[in-house]
Amino acid sequence: MRVLEASRVAATAIAANRLRSALTILGVVIGVMSVVLLVAVGTGARNEVTAGVEDLGSNLLIVAPGSFEFGQAPSASRFTLEDVERLDRALRGRAAVSGQIVSGETIRAEGVSATSSVLGVTAGYDQVLGRVVSRGEFLNASDVATGRRVVVLGASAADGLFVDVDPIGRSVAIGGLRYRVIGVTERLGAALGVDRDAQVYIPVTAAQRLFGTRRVDTIFVRPPSADVLDAVSAEIEFVLGERFEQDEFSILTQDEILGVAGDILDTLTLVLVAIAGISLLVGGIGVSNIMLVSVSERTREIGLRKALGARTRDITLQFLVEAVALCGVGGLLGIGLGVGLAEVATRFSPLPADVTSWSVALAFGTSLTVGVVFGVFPARRAGKLDPVVALRYE
Amino acid sequence: MRAPPPVVDVVDVTRSYRLGGDKDADGAVVHALRGVTFAVQPGEFVSIVGPSGSGKSTLLHLLGALDRPSTGTVAFSGRDVEGLSDAELAVLRNREIGFVFQQFQLLARTPAWQNVALPLVYRGVAVRERRRLATEALAAVGLSHRLGHRPAQLSGGEQQRVAVARALVTEPRLLLADEPTGNLDTVTGSEVMALLRQQGAERGVALVVITHDPEVAAAASRRIRIRDGCIHGEVAA
Ligand SMILES: Nc1ncnc2c1ncn2[C@@H]1O[C@H](COP(=O)(O)OP(=O)(O)OP(=O)(O)O)[C@@H](O)[C@H]1O
Ligand SMILES: [Mg+2]
């Protein structure tokens, strides 16, 4: 008996027990759906991170405290403004340098209040991180030197705090102190899950007073081109090496961040897929169980087929094809559901899901494999039935 | 000219079953057949009678290559089953033997013509041809108008006629029927028997029928009585 013939018999058997077949493949459907959906979400997150990091530009160096590795908790910064200044002096003419300190604060303006990230930054931050002022101007060296209470608002922060009025020249309260708005930045959009337009910028000196600290969280260094990254990086290492141990700071390039972020996301995706895999396994056991029930229910049919000339392998093939067909249908339904849910996730959640063809192929292949693996035992059992015993079976 | 070999030749056959599993050497042994010698010649009609439990069905299973003897030989047209694999026995059943059972043994929810065509599936016959042959076989048993009916939509007599068509569609040399009228009323039973005999005679098929009905038994050209797993008498008409 050829596979085509076996498929015909399998289709009839599956159709004859529609409800039971549907319940049987539920586990496979859920497993495959999970694989497709989770890989899609993982891939979406990865794309998002990649786009966000690439937005920084390939010629940016980020100097962060501690060693930056997957599995390593971030360390508290011991950088101060002095370190930023020393780097700036050492790299003058070769790269732009800017320091930053961040904290979430409540901002008030004329009866409206909002919570946003307040970035204390040094002059030149706009150049190093690519912030463009659409109205007014950015913080300058004198603002920073004197710790002047002035603020530049991100585009959506400005929209939220000032409705229908020009914010330039007006004042906002941050941590109970008044700051004069001197500029609004152009819209940048979100990156790495951060809405950059909701941020506000104040002089780093003012920020340190506000937060009650002398530290600087991160130092950004941007040479004009990526070709000199190594030389600039060596210079930073040399300068900071005077005050810090090797493992007290790290210098990150775009590639390194992508690498570490990729590792984190890959691990996460792998864990999620492993969980989905378990549900596929459970689904497979369900299929095996129902196939065994089906074999014993159809014992007389098996005996009859053997009496009429079916060989052991004809019967085995028939039941194996049935198991594989069940799982295949389950796989297709699971893919349909997974793709559909990924579409829904993309449309209605901030998390864009990206269905990848390899995950669909993998999920479908796995469901067929589950069919074979869990179908073999019941199918062989069916094939081995003695025709005389099977025909007498009540 | 030498006579053709018997369709099936059973020589000094025993068949015993060990109860309580194969591994239990002390388990009770049931001797269903205790030394049976018996041959079926081409085209003849043999009836087998005997009390319940005497071994009739056991013998029929051996005649149908569904089972192997414990000792002794069973040979089909001169080929000893001992030298044949299970797969070869399946092919032999498919080519040379047709079965009719007391319980009809039709596939539920399956149209009559597909039931009839079932043995052809294992012969690798294409669907179109299967349908043609099944239609012919159903016409021969007078069921041309029931091609698409499912077993549940047929009377007992009609179901058994479908089973007869299924047994004949492969053009076997040997037709084996185990109490074919056992589940039918007298009139319907006689009709089915008449059909079996007529078809058997027309096609030159040897026919072996197990029966409890003396009238059915008497119609055969040879009658065999079995008791306690042995042949206890044989009458030729
Ligand atoms: N698989 C088996 N295991 C054990 N004993 C069996 C088996 N098959 C048949 N027997 C025994 O063999 C004996 C002969 O059985 P068989 O079915 O051949 O009888 P029968 O003549 O066909 O009876 P009936 O007229 O009731 O159908 C019986 O005693 C039965 O219990
Ligand atoms: Mg019997």
XYZ file of C-alpha atoms and ligand atoms in Angstrom:
663
model
C 0.000 0.000 0.000
C 1.418 3.318 -0.964
C 1.502 6.447 1.156
C -1.251 8.014 -0.935
C -3.562 5.114 -0.123
C -2.611 5.321 3.543
C -3.330 9.059 3.548
C -6.785 8.425 2.155
C -7.540 5.965 4.946
C -6.045 8.362 7.521
C -8.147 11.261 6.237
C -11.297 9.135 6.520
C -10.393 8.063 10.057
C -9.600 11.606 11.175
C -12.791 12.971 9.617
C -14.839 10.201 11.233
C -13.705 11.354 14.689
C -13.557 15.098 14.218
C -13.971 16.173 17.822
C -11.556 13.622 19.186
C -9.028 14.451 16.488
C -9.329 18.143 17.312
C -8.761 17.533 21.024
C -5.874 15.207 20.231
C -3.961 17.804 18.285
C -4.671 20.666 20.684
C -1.325 20.196 22.412
C 0.492 20.236 19.093
C -1.452 23.312 17.972
C -0.534 25.197 21.145
C 3.092 24.063 20.995
C 3.571 25.106 17.381
C 1.696 28.349 17.932
C 3.957 29.170 20.880
C 7.125 28.447 18.943
C 6.060 30.646 16.029
C 4.767 33.449 18.238
C 7.654 33.502 20.712
C 10.298 33.409 18.016
C 8.427 36.216 16.258
C 8.352 38.309 19.424
C 12.018 37.548 20.106
C 12.979 38.505 16.568
C 10.879 41.668 16.790
C 12.628 42.649 20.007
C 16.005 41.956 18.432
C 15.184 44.117 15.399
C 14.064 46.875 17.722
C 17.272 46.711 19.750
C 19.423 46.549 16.644
C 17.709 49.556 15.107
C 18.034 51.458 18.393
C 21.703 50.693 18.804
C 22.496 51.360 15.165
C 20.815 54.717 15.617
C 23.716 55.633 17.878
C 26.057 55.468 14.914
C 29.072 53.259 14.364
C 31.532 55.942 15.513
C 30.243 56.319 19.072
C 32.107 55.049 22.122
C 30.217 54.675 25.359
C 32.272 54.730 28.532
C 30.344 52.947 31.274
C 31.245 52.016 34.810
C 32.127 48.401 35.650
C 32.635 45.578 33.219
C 29.925 45.173 30.643
C 29.148 41.541 30.189
C 26.068 39.378 29.960
C 25.249 38.120 33.429
C 27.080 40.983 35.159
C 25.048 43.385 37.279
C 25.624 47.035 36.349
C 27.922 48.778 38.830
C 27.457 52.169 40.434
C 29.425 54.856 38.690
C 32.504 56.483 40.221
C 33.018 58.863 37.283
C 32.950 62.574 38.071
C 32.867 65.720 35.964
C 36.620 65.854 36.334
C 36.950 62.618 34.366
C 34.796 64.069 31.613
C 36.962 67.182 31.499
C 40.210 65.227 31.465
C 38.950 63.098 28.587
C 37.776 66.191 26.742
C 41.191 67.833 27.097
C 43.057 64.714 26.054
C 40.870 64.166 23.006
C 40.449 67.805 21.924
C 40.414 68.027 18.151
C 40.107 64.236 17.841
C 36.685 63.530 19.352
C 33.726 65.230 20.997
C 33.113 64.211 24.635
C 30.009 64.524 26.764
C 28.903 63.223 30.158
C 25.446 62.378 31.361
C 23.566 61.670 34.566
C 19.945 60.465 34.538
C 17.055 60.372 36.970
C 13.295 60.123 36.721
C 11.646 63.288 38.039
C 8.247 64.909 38.132
C 8.051 68.062 36.062
C 5.341 70.680 36.535
C 4.269 73.518 34.341
C 1.209 75.700 34.774
C -1.035 73.062 36.333
C 0.217 70.152 34.186
C 2.646 67.616 35.528
C 4.518 64.739 33.942
C 7.120 62.233 34.985
C 10.068 62.018 32.664
C 13.740 61.234 32.432
C 15.798 64.243 33.409
C 19.224 64.099 31.775
C 21.969 66.189 33.265
C 24.407 66.715 30.421
C 27.570 68.596 29.573
C 27.746 71.100 26.748
C 28.099 69.484 23.357
C 25.803 66.622 24.295
C 23.536 67.616 21.402
C 26.399 67.097 18.964
C 27.679 63.856 20.471
C 24.237 62.188 20.769
C 22.634 63.831 17.747
C 19.967 66.001 19.356
C 18.791 68.837 17.139
C 17.000 71.856 18.585
C 13.960 72.888 16.566
C 13.278 76.059 18.523
C 15.488 78.071 20.867
C 18.925 76.669 21.600
C 20.705 73.834 23.415
C 22.621 74.139 26.694
C 25.984 75.890 26.246
C 29.294 75.761 28.143
C 28.436 78.719 30.316
C 25.097 77.162 31.350
C 27.033 74.102 32.497
C 29.877 76.020 34.122
C 27.519 78.109 36.218
C 24.905 75.415 36.842
C 22.261 77.762 35.446
C 18.677 76.578 35.920
C 17.717 76.252 32.263
C 16.090 73.309 30.476
C 15.714 71.957 26.954
C 12.530 69.910 26.436
C 12.064 66.886 24.226
C 9.348 67.360 21.604
C 6.611 65.339 23.320
C 7.577 66.586 26.781
C 7.052 70.117 25.432
C 3.692 69.151 23.890
C 2.565 67.570 27.153
C 3.538 70.427 29.407
C 2.566 73.355 27.213
C -0.670 73.145 25.246
C -1.091 75.783 22.553
C 1.643 78.029 23.942
C 5.270 78.481 22.994
C 7.304 77.003 25.870
C 10.400 79.074 25.119
C 10.994 81.531 27.942
C 8.425 79.943 30.238
C 9.401 78.010 33.309
C 8.911 74.484 34.617
C 9.472 73.075 38.095
C 11.784 70.112 38.527
C 12.241 68.795 42.059
C 10.667 71.972 43.398
C 13.077 74.346 41.602
C 12.175 76.531 38.650
C 13.969 76.108 35.351
C 13.607 78.378 32.332
C 12.886 76.648 29.021
C 15.490 77.686 26.436
C 14.899 75.103 23.706
C 12.807 72.267 22.312
C 14.375 69.342 20.406
C 13.195 67.869 17.154
C 11.192 64.683 17.218
C 13.467 61.596 17.380
C 11.089 58.736 18.102
C 11.629 55.840 20.473
C 14.771 53.714 20.642
C 15.434 50.653 22.801
C 12.036 51.103 24.392
C 12.855 54.664 25.499
C 10.766 57.545 24.214
C 13.570 60.004 23.542
C 11.101 62.812 22.911
C 9.867 62.620 26.503
C 13.323 63.382 27.898
C 14.404 66.784 29.176
C 17.966 68.141 29.409
C 19.472 70.360 32.112
C 23.099 71.315 32.797
C 24.921 68.430 34.465
C 26.036 70.727 37.291
C 22.438 71.689 38.062
C 21.459 68.038 37.896
C 24.142 66.971 40.347
C 22.881 69.564 42.812
C 19.285 68.422 42.235
C 20.089 64.715 42.685
C 22.556 65.395 45.500
C 25.541 63.654 43.938
C 28.896 64.384 42.329
C 28.884 61.417 39.981
C 28.430 61.156 36.224
C 26.728 57.977 34.940
C 28.006 57.659 31.407
C 30.522 59.389 29.186
C 29.998 59.498 25.418
C 32.880 59.986 22.995
C 32.359 60.533 19.299
C 35.283 60.787 16.909
C 34.492 62.022 13.398
C 34.788 58.544 11.896
C 34.765 54.911 12.966
C 38.278 54.408 11.549
C 39.931 56.008 14.566
C 37.840 54.170 17.183
C 40.758 52.010 18.261
C 43.136 54.936 18.752
C 40.524 56.956 20.630
C 39.622 53.965 22.723
C 43.283 53.467 23.663
C 43.519 57.124 24.680
C 40.407 56.827 26.890
C 41.833 53.742 28.510
C 45.089 55.535 29.186
C 43.444 58.625 30.671
C 40.963 56.765 32.861
C 43.641 54.244 33.829
C 45.208 56.897 36.029
C 42.213 56.875 38.378
C 40.504 53.543 37.802
C 41.333 49.857 37.702
C 40.876 47.912 34.472
C 37.581 46.387 35.584
C 36.091 49.627 36.909
C 35.129 50.950 33.498
C 34.447 49.657 30.039
C 34.496 51.198 26.618
C 31.711 49.976 24.399
C 31.242 50.200 20.685
C 28.002 49.724 18.830
C 29.100 46.208 17.839
C 29.792 45.213 21.425
C 26.417 46.439 22.624
C 24.723 44.611 19.772
C 26.647 41.486 20.699
C 25.694 41.530 24.364
C 22.089 42.553 23.715
C 21.889 39.815 21.087
C 23.185 37.252 23.585
C 20.576 38.266 26.126
C 17.760 38.107 23.591
C 18.967 34.811 22.157
C 19.020 33.253 25.608
C 15.567 34.606 26.339
C 14.196 33.332 23.037
C 15.811 29.943 23.616
C 14.219 29.607 27.044
C 10.805 30.549 25.651
C 11.163 28.144 22.741
C 12.228 25.390 25.146
C 9.025 25.962 27.109
C 7.034 25.823 23.887
C 8.947 22.650 23.077
C 7.702 21.057 26.274
C 4.129 21.733 25.260
C 4.889 20.102 21.898
C 6.218 17.096 23.776
C 3.087 16.904 25.910
C 1.064 17.261 22.725
C 2.998 14.341 21.249
C 2.216 12.151 24.238
C -1.456 13.034 23.770
C -1.259 11.954 20.154
C 0.396 8.698 21.157
C -2.299 8.032 23.733
C -5.172 8.657 21.354
C -3.514 6.584 18.649
C -3.334 3.663 21.085
C -7.037 4.092 21.831
C -7.722 4.240 18.117
C -5.732 1.060 17.493
C -7.607 -0.897 20.133
C -10.936 0.498 18.931
C -10.148 -0.593 15.414
C -8.687 -3.990 16.250
C -11.320 -5.815 14.223
C -10.765 -3.502 11.303
C -7.062 -4.328 11.493
C -7.848 -8.051 11.607
C -10.129 -7.707 8.604
C -7.575 -5.755 6.595
C -4.971 -8.397 7.356
C -7.352 -11.184 6.332
C -7.897 -9.357 3.032
C -4.174 -9.162 2.345
C -2.729 -6.226 4.309
C 0.824 -6.871 5.436
C 2.260 -5.774 8.776
C 3.890 -2.788 7.147
C 0.685 -1.753 5.364
C -1.087 -1.476 8.707
C 1.870 0.212 10.401
C 2.087 2.722 7.574
C -1.640 3.409 7.772
C -1.491 4.329 11.469
C 1.801 6.164 11.170
C 0.432 8.305 8.361
C -2.622 8.970 10.497
C -0.485 10.176 13.414
C 1.686 12.300 11.147
C -1.355 13.729 9.363
C -2.937 14.609 12.720
C 0.227 16.375 13.836
C 0.641 18.020 10.450
C -2.858 19.466 10.638
C -2.095 20.530 14.214
C 1.108 22.143 12.989
C -0.663 24.075 10.229
C -3.338 25.301 12.639
C -0.630 26.265 15.131
C 1.262 28.207 12.462
C -1.926 29.976 11.416
C -2.689 30.928 15.013
C 0.907 31.927 15.718
C 1.115 34.161 12.656
C -2.298 35.636 13.452
C -1.372 36.404 17.058
C 1.959 37.872 15.950
C -0.013 40.160 13.646
C -2.290 41.154 16.532
C 0.724 41.766 18.783
C 2.325 43.989 16.177
C -0.825 45.990 15.706
C -1.999 46.399 19.274
C 1.094 46.241 21.475
C 4.315 48.268 21.499
C 6.126 45.014 20.788
C 6.436 44.442 17.056
C 6.556 40.702 16.265
C 8.433 39.496 13.230
C 7.445 36.018 11.988
C 10.528 34.335 10.581
C 10.297 31.639 7.958
C 12.844 29.439 9.729
C 10.694 29.308 12.861
C 7.629 28.377 10.812
C 9.592 25.655 9.013
C 11.092 24.465 12.286
C 7.716 24.350 14.021
C 6.087 22.473 11.161
C 9.007 20.078 10.841
C 8.921 19.458 14.570
C 5.199 18.740 14.557
C 5.657 16.164 11.780
C 8.559 14.668 13.720
C 6.374 14.500 16.821
C 3.853 12.618 14.691
C 6.455 10.110 13.578
C 8.073 9.674 16.995
C 4.829 9.331 18.907
C 3.008 7.501 16.124
C 5.578 4.757 15.659
C 4.775 2.893 18.861
C 0.985 2.652 18.362
C 1.443 2.006 14.639
C 3.852 -0.867 15.189
C 1.526 -2.277 17.756
C -1.304 -2.168 15.223
C 0.852 -3.770 12.550
C 1.891 -6.647 14.782
C -1.637 -7.706 15.706
C -2.370 -11.337 14.948
C -5.205 -11.401 12.384
C -7.055 -14.287 14.043
C -6.959 -12.670 17.471
C -7.874 -9.283 15.991
C -10.860 -10.676 14.087
C -12.251 -12.298 17.252
C -11.737 -9.097 19.294
C -14.935 -7.765 20.823
C -2.779 -36.456 -17.262
C -2.060 -35.792 -13.596
C -4.736 -34.255 -11.422
C -4.048 -30.622 -10.455
C -2.743 -30.190 -6.851
C -5.351 -29.473 -4.183
C -6.146 -25.812 -3.563
C -5.138 -26.435 -0.007
C -3.673 -29.576 1.487
C -3.681 -30.111 5.255
C -1.590 -33.049 6.501
C -1.593 -34.318 10.082
C -2.070 -30.859 11.509
C -2.333 -29.949 15.182
C -2.971 -26.544 16.639
C -2.677 -25.912 20.336
C -2.919 -22.786 22.438
C -1.004 -22.251 25.620
C -3.075 -20.411 28.172
C -1.562 -18.036 30.710
C 1.072 -16.544 28.441
C 3.897 -17.959 26.366
C 6.487 -17.768 29.116
C 4.538 -19.815 31.590
C 5.680 -23.326 30.772
C 3.241 -24.862 33.229
C 0.218 -23.059 31.706
C -2.667 -25.193 30.567
C -2.590 -26.181 26.916
C -5.716 -26.248 24.763
C -5.544 -28.660 21.849
C -7.913 -27.113 19.326
C -6.870 -29.497 16.517
C -5.296 -32.887 17.179
C -4.111 -34.349 13.910
C -6.281 -33.330 10.975
C -5.646 -34.430 7.404
C -7.834 -32.828 4.801
C -7.636 -31.424 1.273
C -9.806 -29.112 -0.785
C -9.893 -29.812 -4.527
C -10.405 -27.046 -7.103
C -14.029 -26.055 -7.483
C -15.517 -28.392 -4.896
C -18.016 -27.476 -2.169
C -17.194 -28.789 1.301
C -19.229 -28.214 4.425
C -17.835 -28.558 7.927
C -20.076 -29.334 10.874
C -19.387 -30.055 14.504
C -20.269 -28.965 18.010
C -19.191 -25.635 19.404
C -15.544 -25.573 20.434
C -14.666 -28.578 18.288
C -12.076 -26.649 16.246
C -13.985 -25.697 13.080
C -12.939 -22.047 13.071
C -9.392 -22.995 13.983
C -9.267 -25.268 10.925
C -10.766 -22.577 8.722
C -8.092 -20.086 9.827
C -5.440 -22.583 8.779
C -7.200 -23.143 5.442
C -7.224 -19.355 5.002
C -3.505 -18.848 5.770
C -4.493 -16.619 8.675
C -2.712 -18.924 11.089
C 0.088 -21.493 11.133
C -0.186 -25.073 12.457
C 1.604 -26.149 15.654
C 2.720 -29.336 13.880
C 1.972 -30.853 10.483
C 1.891 -29.120 7.116
C -0.508 -26.804 5.315
C 0.238 -26.298 1.628
C -1.431 -24.035 -0.941
C -1.170 -25.366 -4.487
C 1.881 -27.270 -3.322
C 3.513 -24.399 -1.380
C 4.078 -25.167 2.299
C 3.227 -22.232 4.567
C 6.218 -23.071 6.702
C 8.485 -21.663 4.017
C 6.483 -18.454 3.663
C 6.933 -15.229 5.616
C 3.982 -13.394 7.185
C 4.095 -10.885 4.360
C 4.030 -13.701 1.786
C 1.045 -15.245 3.568
C -0.712 -11.857 3.345
C -0.097 -11.788 -0.388
C -1.325 -15.380 -0.682
C -4.562 -14.510 1.189
C -5.024 -11.526 -1.050
C -4.563 -13.503 -4.283
C -6.058 -16.896 -3.599
C -8.538 -16.688 -0.747
C -11.854 -14.989 -0.069
C -13.422 -14.841 3.404
C -17.048 -14.516 4.467
C -17.611 -14.075 8.210
C -20.592 -14.609 10.451
C -20.451 -10.948 11.606
C -20.075 -9.648 8.014
C -16.987 -7.593 9.090
C -17.745 -4.579 6.919
C -16.070 -1.238 7.605
C -18.614 1.086 9.210
C -19.252 4.499 7.642
C -17.769 3.197 4.406
C -19.845 2.864 1.221
C -20.593 -0.644 -0.032
C -18.398 -0.299 -3.111
C -15.401 0.749 -1.020
C -15.922 -2.211 1.280
C -15.924 -4.490 -1.725
C -12.839 -2.783 -3.154
C -10.840 -3.103 0.082
C -8.799 -6.215 -0.866
C -7.897 -4.546 -4.183
C -6.239 -1.728 -2.236
C -3.625 -4.212 -1.037
C -3.073 -5.343 -4.584
C -2.147 -1.862 -5.726
C -5.137 -1.511 -8.070
C -5.858 2.113 -9.037
C -9.015 3.729 -7.617
C -10.861 3.934 -10.931
C -10.270 0.267 -11.642
C -11.184 -0.650 -8.080
C -14.477 1.096 -8.454
C -15.180 -0.664 -11.736
C -14.392 -4.116 -10.344
C -16.360 -3.475 -7.136
C -19.358 -2.307 -9.142
C -19.217 -5.497 -11.212
C -18.940 -7.681 -8.108
C -21.875 -5.900 -6.457
C -23.920 -6.375 -9.634
C -23.128 -10.105 -9.506
C -24.664 -10.329 -6.005
C -27.672 -8.245 -7.054
C -26.733 -5.014 -5.283
C -26.204 -2.661 -8.238
C -28.583 -0.237 -6.570
C -26.701 -0.140 -3.261
C -23.208 1.007 -4.342
C -23.044 4.055 -2.089
C -24.936 2.637 0.888
C -23.131 2.321 4.178
C -23.431 -0.926 6.185
C -25.819 0.716 8.674
C -28.158 1.502 5.771
C -28.278 -2.126 4.596
C -30.238 -5.142 5.870
C -28.341 -8.107 7.297
C -28.814 -10.102 4.120
C -27.613 -7.198 2.004
C -24.585 -6.731 4.232
C -23.640 -10.380 3.849
C -24.058 -10.079 0.074
C -21.663 -7.120 0.130
C -19.242 -9.370 2.043
C -19.674 -12.080 -0.610
C -18.935 -9.540 -3.320
C -15.817 -8.497 -1.412
C -14.690 -12.139 -1.183
C -15.195 -12.645 -4.917
C -13.835 -9.386 -6.300
C -10.255 -10.690 -6.193
C -11.219 -13.856 -8.115
C -9.876 -16.250 -5.487
C -9.391 -19.992 -5.887
C -10.821 -20.707 -2.452
C -13.820 -19.195 -0.692
C -14.026 -19.751 3.082
C -17.199 -18.984 5.006
C -17.511 -19.318 8.792
C -21.217 -19.650 9.599
C -22.208 -17.182 6.884
C -25.890 -17.607 7.674
C -25.463 -17.568 11.441
C -26.696 -14.006 11.810
C -29.481 -14.254 9.229
C -33.033 -15.583 9.285
C -33.715 -18.838 7.469
C -35.003 -17.344 4.224
C -32.247 -14.733 3.924
C -29.698 -17.350 4.959
C -30.793 -19.665 2.155
C -30.572 -16.799 -0.320
C -27.013 -16.018 0.729
C -26.066 -19.707 0.564
C -27.593 -19.998 -2.886
C -25.613 -16.960 -3.940
C -22.353 -18.401 -2.589
C -22.926 -21.706 -4.383
C -23.997 -20.133 -7.632
C -21.075 -17.687 -7.717
C -18.663 -20.414 -6.631
C -19.844 -22.741 -9.338
C -19.838 -20.033 -12.031
C -16.260 -19.019 -11.263
C -14.921 -22.478 -10.424
C -14.052 -21.399 -6.887
C -13.638 -24.058 -4.208
C -16.050 -23.359 -1.341
C -15.651 -24.388 2.297
C -18.539 -23.509 4.593
C -18.746 -24.002 8.353
C -22.358 -24.323 9.405
C -24.709 -25.455 12.118
C -27.579 -25.669 9.634
C -28.108 -29.278 8.449
C -29.824 -28.082 5.295
C -26.849 -25.914 4.333
C -24.482 -28.759 5.148
C -26.466 -31.249 3.107
C -26.164 -29.123 -0.026
C -22.389 -29.633 -0.131
C -20.691 -32.207 -2.347
C -18.657 -33.315 0.663
C -19.507 -33.076 4.348
C -16.970 -33.212 7.158
C -17.763 -33.640 10.817
C -15.298 -32.430 13.435
C -15.312 -33.364 17.086
C -12.675 -32.584 19.741
C -10.206 -31.361 17.155
C -10.370 -34.497 14.994
C -12.234 -35.360 11.792
C -14.955 -37.743 12.860
C -16.550 -38.685 9.634
C -16.821 -37.636 6.042
C -19.739 -38.048 3.639
C -19.691 -37.468 -0.105
C -23.001 -36.581 -1.759
N -6.656 -17.889 20.836
C -7.036 -18.941 21.553
N -6.504 -19.168 22.752
C -6.888 -20.219 23.472
N -7.790 -21.105 23.100
C -8.385 -20.939 21.910
C -8.034 -19.835 21.066
N -8.770 -19.919 19.942
C -9.543 -21.013 20.091
N -9.317 -21.628 21.251
C -9.943 -22.857 21.742
O -9.858 -23.811 20.746
C -11.040 -24.589 20.703
C -11.611 -24.591 19.289
O -12.088 -23.279 19.004
P -12.831 -22.953 17.630
O -13.071 -21.464 17.622
O -12.050 -23.510 16.528
O -14.195 -23.710 17.811
P -15.440 -23.769 16.827
O -15.579 -25.190 16.433
O -15.280 -22.760 15.763
O -16.638 -23.364 17.783
P -17.951 -22.489 17.424
O -18.871 -23.399 16.698
O -18.493 -22.137 18.779
O -17.501 -21.329 16.666
C -11.979 -24.012 21.726
O -11.922 -24.796 22.886
C -11.420 -22.648 22.015
O -11.639 -22.256 23.328
Mg -16.209 -20.914 15.228
